[in-house]
Short mmCIF file of C-alpha atoms and ligand atoms in Angstrom, two decimals:
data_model
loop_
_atom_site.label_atom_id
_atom_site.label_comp_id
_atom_site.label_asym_id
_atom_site.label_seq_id
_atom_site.Cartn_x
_atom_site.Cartn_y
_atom_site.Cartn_z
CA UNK A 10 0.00 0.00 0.00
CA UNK A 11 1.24 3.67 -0.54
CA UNK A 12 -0.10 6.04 1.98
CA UNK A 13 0.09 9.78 1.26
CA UNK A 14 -0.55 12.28 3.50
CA UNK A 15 1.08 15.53 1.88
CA UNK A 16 0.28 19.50 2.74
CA UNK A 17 2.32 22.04 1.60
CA UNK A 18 1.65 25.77 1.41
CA UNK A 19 1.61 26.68 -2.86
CA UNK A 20 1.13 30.05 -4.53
CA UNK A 21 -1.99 30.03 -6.45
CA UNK A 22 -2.69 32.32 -9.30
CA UNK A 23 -5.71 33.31 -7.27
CA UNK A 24 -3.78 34.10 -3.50
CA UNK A 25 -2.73 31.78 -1.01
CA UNK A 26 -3.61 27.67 -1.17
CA UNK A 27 -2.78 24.71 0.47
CA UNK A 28 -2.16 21.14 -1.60
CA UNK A 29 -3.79 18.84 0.55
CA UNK A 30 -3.93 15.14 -0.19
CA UNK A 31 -4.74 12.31 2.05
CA UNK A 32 -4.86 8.99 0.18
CA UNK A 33 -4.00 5.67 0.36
CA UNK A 34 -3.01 3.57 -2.94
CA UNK A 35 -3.30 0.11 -3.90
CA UNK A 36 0.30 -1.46 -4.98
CA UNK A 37 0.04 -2.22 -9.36
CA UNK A 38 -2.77 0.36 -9.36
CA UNK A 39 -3.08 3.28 -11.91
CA UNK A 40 -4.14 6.33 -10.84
CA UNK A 41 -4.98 9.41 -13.18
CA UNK A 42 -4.58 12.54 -11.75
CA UNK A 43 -6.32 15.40 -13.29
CA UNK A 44 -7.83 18.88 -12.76
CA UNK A 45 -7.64 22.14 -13.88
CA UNK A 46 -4.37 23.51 -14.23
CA UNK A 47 -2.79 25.27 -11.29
CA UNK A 48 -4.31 22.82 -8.84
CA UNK A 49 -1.26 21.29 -7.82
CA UNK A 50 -0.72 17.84 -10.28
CA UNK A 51 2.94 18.77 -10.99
CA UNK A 52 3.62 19.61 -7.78
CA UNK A 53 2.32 16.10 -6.41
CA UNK A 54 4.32 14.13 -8.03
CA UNK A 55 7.75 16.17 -7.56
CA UNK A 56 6.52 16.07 -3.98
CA UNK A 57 6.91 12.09 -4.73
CA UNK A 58 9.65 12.77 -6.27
CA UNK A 59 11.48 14.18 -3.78
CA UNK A 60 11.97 17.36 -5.65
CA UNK A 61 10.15 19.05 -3.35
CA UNK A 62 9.51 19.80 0.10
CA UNK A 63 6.22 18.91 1.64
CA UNK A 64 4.74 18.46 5.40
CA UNK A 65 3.39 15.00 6.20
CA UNK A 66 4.09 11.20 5.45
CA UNK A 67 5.00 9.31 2.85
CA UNK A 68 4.78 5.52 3.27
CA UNK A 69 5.51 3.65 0.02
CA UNK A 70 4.96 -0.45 0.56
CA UNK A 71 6.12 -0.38 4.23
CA UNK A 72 9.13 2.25 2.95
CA UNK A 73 9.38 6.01 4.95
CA UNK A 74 10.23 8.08 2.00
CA UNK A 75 9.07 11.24 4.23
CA UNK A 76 8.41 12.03 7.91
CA UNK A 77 8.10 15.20 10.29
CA UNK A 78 11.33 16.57 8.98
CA UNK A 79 13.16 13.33 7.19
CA UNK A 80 12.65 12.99 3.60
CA UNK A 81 14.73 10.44 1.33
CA UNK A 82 17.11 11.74 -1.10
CA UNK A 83 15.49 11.41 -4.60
CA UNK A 84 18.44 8.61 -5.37
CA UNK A 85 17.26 6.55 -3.32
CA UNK A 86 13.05 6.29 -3.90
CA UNK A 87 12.42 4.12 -6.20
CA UNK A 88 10.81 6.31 -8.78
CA UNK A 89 10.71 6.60 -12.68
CA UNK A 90 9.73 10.03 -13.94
CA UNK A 91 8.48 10.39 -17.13
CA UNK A 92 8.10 14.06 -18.07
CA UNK A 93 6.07 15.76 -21.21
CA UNK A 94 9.25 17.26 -23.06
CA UNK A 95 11.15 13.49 -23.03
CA UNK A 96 14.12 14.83 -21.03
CA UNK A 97 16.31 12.20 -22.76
CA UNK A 98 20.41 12.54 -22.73
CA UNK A 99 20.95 14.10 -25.69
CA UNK A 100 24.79 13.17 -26.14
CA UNK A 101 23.75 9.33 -26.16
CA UNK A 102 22.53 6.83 -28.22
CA UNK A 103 18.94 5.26 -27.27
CA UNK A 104 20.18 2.48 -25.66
CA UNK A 105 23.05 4.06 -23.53
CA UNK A 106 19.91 6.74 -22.34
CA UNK A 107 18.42 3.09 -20.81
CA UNK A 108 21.64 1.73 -19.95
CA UNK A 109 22.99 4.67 -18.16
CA UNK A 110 20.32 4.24 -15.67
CA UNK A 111 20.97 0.24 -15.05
CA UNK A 112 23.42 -1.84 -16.39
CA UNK A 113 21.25 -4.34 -17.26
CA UNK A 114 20.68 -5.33 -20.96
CA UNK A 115 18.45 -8.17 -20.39
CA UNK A 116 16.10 -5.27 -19.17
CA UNK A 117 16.83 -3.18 -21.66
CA UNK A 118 16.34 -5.15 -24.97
CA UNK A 119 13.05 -6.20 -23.38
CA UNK A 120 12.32 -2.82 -23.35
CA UNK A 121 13.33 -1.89 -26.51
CA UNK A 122 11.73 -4.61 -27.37
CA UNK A 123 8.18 -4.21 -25.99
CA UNK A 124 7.93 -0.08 -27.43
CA UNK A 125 9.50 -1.39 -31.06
CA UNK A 126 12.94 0.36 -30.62
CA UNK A 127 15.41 -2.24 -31.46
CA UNK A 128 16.01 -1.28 -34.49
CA UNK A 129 16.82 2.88 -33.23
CA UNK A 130 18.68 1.43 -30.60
CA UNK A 131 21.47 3.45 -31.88
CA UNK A 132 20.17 6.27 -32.95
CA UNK A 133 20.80 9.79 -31.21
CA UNK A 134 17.82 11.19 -29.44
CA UNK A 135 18.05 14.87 -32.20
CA UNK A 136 17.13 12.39 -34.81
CA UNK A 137 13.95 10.91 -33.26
CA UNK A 138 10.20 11.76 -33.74
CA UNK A 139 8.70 12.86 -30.39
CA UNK A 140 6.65 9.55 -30.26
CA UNK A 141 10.13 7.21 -30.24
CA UNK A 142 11.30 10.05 -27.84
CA UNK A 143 8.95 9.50 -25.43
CA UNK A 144 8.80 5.70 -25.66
CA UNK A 145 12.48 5.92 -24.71
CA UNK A 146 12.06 7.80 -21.84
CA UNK A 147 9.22 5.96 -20.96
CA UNK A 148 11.90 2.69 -21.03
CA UNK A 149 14.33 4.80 -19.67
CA UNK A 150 12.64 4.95 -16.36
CA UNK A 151 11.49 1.44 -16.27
CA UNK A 152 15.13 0.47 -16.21
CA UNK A 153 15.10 1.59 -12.07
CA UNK A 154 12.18 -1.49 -12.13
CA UNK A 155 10.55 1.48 -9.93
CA UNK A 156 8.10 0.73 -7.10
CA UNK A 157 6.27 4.07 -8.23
CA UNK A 158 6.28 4.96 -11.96
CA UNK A 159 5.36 9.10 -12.21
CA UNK A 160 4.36 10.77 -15.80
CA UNK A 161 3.12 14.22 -15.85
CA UNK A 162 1.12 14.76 -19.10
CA UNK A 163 3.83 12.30 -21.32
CA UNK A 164 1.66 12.39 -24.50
CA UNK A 165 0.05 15.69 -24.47
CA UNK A 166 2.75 16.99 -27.07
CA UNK A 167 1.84 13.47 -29.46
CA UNK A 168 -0.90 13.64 -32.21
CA UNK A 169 -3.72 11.46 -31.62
CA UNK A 170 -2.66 8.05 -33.38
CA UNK A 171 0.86 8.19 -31.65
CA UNK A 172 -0.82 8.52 -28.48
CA UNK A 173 -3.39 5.66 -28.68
CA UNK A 174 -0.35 3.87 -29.34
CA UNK A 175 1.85 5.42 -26.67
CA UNK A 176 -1.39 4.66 -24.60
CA UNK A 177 -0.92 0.76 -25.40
CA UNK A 178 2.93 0.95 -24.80
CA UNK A 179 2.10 2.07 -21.37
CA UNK A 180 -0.55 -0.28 -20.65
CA UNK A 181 1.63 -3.32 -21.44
CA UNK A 182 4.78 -2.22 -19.23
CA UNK A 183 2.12 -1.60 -16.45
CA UNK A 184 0.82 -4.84 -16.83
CA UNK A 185 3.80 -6.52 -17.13
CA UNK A 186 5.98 -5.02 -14.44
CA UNK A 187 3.26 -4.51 -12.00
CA UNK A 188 4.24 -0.81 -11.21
CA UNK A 189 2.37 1.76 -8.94
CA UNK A 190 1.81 4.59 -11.69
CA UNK A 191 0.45 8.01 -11.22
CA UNK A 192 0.19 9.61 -14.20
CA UNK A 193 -1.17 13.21 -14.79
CA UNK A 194 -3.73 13.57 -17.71
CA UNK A 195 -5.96 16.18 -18.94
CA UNK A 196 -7.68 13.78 -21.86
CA UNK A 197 -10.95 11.59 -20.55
CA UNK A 198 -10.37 9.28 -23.30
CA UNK A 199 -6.69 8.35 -21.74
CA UNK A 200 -7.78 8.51 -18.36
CA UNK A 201 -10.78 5.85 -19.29
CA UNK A 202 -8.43 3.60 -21.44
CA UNK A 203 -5.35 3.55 -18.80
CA UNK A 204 -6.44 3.96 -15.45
CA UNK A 205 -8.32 2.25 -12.84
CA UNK A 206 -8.87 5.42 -10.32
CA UNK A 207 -8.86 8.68 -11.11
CA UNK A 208 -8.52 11.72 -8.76
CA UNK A 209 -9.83 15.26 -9.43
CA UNK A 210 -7.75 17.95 -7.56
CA UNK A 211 -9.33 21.56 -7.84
CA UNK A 212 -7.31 24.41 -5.93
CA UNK A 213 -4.53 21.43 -3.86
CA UNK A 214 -7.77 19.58 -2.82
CA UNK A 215 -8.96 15.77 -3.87
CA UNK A 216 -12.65 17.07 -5.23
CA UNK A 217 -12.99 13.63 -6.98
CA UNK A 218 -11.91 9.86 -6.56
CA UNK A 219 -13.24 6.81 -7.95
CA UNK A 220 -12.95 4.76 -10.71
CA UNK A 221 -13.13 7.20 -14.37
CA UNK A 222 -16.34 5.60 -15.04
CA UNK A 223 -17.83 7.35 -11.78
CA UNK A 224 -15.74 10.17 -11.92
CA UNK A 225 -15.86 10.81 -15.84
CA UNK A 226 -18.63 9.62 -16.98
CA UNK A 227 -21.19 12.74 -17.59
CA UNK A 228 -24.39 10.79 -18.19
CA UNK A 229 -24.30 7.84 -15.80
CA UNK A 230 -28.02 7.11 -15.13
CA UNK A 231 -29.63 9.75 -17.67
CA UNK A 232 -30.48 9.69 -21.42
CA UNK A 233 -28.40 12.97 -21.91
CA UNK A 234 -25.51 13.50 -23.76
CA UNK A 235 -23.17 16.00 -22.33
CA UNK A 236 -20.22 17.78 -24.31
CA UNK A 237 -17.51 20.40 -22.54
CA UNK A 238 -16.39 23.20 -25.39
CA UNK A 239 -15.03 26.40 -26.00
CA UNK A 240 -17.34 29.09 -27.27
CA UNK A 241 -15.61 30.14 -30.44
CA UNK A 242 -18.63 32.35 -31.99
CA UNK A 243 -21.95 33.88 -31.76
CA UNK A 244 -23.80 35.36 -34.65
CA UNK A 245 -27.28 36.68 -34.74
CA UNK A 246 -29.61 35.12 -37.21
CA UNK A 247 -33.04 37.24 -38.12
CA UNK A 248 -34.13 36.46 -34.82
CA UNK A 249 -32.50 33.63 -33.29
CA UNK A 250 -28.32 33.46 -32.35
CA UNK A 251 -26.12 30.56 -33.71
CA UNK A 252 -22.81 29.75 -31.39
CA UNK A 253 -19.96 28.34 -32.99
CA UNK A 254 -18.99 25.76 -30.19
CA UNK A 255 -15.28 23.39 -30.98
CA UNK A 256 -16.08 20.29 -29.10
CA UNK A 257 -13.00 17.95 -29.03
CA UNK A 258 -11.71 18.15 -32.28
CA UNK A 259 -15.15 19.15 -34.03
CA UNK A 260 -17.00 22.55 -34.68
CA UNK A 261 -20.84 22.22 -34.29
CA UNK A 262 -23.56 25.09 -34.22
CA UNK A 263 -25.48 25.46 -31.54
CA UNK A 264 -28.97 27.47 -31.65
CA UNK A 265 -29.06 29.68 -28.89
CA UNK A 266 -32.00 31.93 -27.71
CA UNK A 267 -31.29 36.13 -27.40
CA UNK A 268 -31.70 35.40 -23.75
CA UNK A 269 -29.18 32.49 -23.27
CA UNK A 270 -26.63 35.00 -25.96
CA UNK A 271 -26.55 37.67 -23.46
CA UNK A 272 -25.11 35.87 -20.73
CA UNK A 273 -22.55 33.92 -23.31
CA UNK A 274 -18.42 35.51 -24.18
CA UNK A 275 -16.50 34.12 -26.82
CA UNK A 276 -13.61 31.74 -25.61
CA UNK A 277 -15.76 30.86 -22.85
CA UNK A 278 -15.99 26.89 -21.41
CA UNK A 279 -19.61 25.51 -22.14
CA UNK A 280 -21.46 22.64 -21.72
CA UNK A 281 -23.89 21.31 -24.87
CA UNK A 282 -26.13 19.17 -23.46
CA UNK A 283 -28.87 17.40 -25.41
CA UNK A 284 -31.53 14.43 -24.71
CA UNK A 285 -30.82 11.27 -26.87
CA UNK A 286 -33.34 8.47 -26.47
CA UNK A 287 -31.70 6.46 -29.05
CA UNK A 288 -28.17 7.54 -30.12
CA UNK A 289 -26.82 5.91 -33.28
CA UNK A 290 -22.64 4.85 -33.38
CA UNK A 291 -21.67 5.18 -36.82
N1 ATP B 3 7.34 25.54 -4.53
C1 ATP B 3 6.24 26.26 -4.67
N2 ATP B 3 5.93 27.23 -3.77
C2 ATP B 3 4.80 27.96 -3.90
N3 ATP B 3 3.91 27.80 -4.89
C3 ATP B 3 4.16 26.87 -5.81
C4 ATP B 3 5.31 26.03 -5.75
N4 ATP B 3 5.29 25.18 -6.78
C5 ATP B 3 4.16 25.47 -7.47
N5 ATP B 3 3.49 26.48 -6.89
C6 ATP B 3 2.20 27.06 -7.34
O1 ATP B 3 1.20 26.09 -7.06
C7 ATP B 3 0.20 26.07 -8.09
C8 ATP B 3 0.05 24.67 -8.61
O2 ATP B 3 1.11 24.37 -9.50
P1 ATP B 3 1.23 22.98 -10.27
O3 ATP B 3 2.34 23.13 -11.27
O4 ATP B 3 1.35 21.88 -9.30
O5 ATP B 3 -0.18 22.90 -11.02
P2 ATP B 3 -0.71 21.88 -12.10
O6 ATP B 3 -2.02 21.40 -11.62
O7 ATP B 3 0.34 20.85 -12.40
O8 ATP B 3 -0.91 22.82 -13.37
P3 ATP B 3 -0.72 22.55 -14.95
O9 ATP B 3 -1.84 21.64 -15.37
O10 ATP B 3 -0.84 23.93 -15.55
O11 ATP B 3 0.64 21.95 -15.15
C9 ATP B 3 0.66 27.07 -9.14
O12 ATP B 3 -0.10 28.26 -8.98
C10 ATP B 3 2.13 27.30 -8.83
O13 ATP B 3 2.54 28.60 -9.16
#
């Protein structure tokens, strides 16, 4: 079990908050951690990390990692990090980035093996896509066979078919090696394919925790649909308004009444909501 009990004074955008997180965590679980940003993500996992200071207790599988005053030099946690911009050495090959870590190259070609590097084993990380970047950083900390795998936002900088792939990559190390992951991510779609809980911070506190279907899923035990989007537009019609709404990676018009306009800005977060007694998948 991990057992968290982290508070640390932060510097919000709007004054003054406290990160506040009281949690315990099954071992081999994976745990999304999302919310809007400034809520204090990042700054949970360095606090993991060990990159920065917290008050409270930090228990990982039986191990103190941090205690009224003690905290364990980042060396020595057993942690993988797994940033968004790939942090890779850039003066070495791929496989000296995973062996300079461990000197193991039974671990290593496995690796390699499992993300479909072996054959840009040695290749320099300037002349990889950001996909094969991140899959070898993603190796790269795997190769510390960590007890808690972190990854803030890995695939946020990845177009959508890299990271459904990325997104199976991860899924299969997890599996395989068993490892405690926390991984930040803004996307529902990730969050629902990778992890099993998924916690909502809002302003340093836990708002949400459950599994994504609880937590995520808008229109548990109603017929409606429910979509988030960014007002892009508003334009008046004779007498009615049409909003220009981009919902994931689609535009759709919205009518809107003069009533409903007034109160509306352009770049504003919306939700479209709508009553679907019999949706058709196509
Ligand atoms: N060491 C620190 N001391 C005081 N305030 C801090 C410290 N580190 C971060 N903060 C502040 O705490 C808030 C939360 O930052 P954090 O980076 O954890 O947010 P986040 O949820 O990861 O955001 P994003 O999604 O934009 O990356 C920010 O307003 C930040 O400026």
């Amino acid at each position: 079990m991990l057992n968290l009990q982290i508070e640390k004074r932060l510097q919000g955008a709007g004054g003054e908050m406290k990160l506040h997180v009281d949690l315990a965590i099954e071992e081999g679980s994976f745990v999304a951690v999302a919310g809007e940003s400034g809520s204090g993500k990042t700054t949970l996992l360095r606090i993991l990390a060990g990159l920065e200071k917290a008050e409270g207790r930090i228990v990982i599988s039986g191990e103190t990692w941090m205690d009224s005053g003690y905290s364990m030099p980042v060396q020595r946690r057993k942690i993988g990090f797994v940033f968004q911009d790939y942090a890779l050495f850039e003066n070495m090959t791929v496989e000296e980035n995973l062996l300079f870590v461990e000197e193991d190259r039974v671990l290593s070609s496995k690796l390699l093996e499992m993300t479909e590097l072996v054959s840009l084993k040695g290749r320099m990380p300037g002349t990889l896509s950001g996909g094969q970047k991140q899959r070898v950083a993603l190796c790269r900390a795997m190769m510390k066979k960590p007890t808690l795998l972190l990854m803030d936002e890995p695939l946020s900088a990845l177009d959508p078919v890299m990271r459904q792939k990325l997104q199976q990559e991860i899924t299969a190390l997890h599996r395989t090696f068993g490892t405690t992951t926390l991984m930040v991510s803004h996307d529902p779609s990730e969050i629902y394919r990778l992890a099993d809980r998924v916690l909502v911070l809002d302003r340093g506190e836990v708002v949400a925790d459950g599994s994504p279907k609880e937590v995520l899923l808008k229109t548990q035990g109603s017929q409606k649909f429910s979509f988030e989007g960014e007002l892009l537009d508003i334009t008046k019609v004779d007498v009615i308004y049409v909003a220009v709404i981009s919902i994931g990676q689609q535009l759709v018009e919205v009518v809107v009444s003069s009533q409903e306009a007034k109160h509306l800005t352009i770049g504003q977060k919306v939700m479209v909501s709508t009553k679907a007694f019999a949706p058709m998948i196509v």
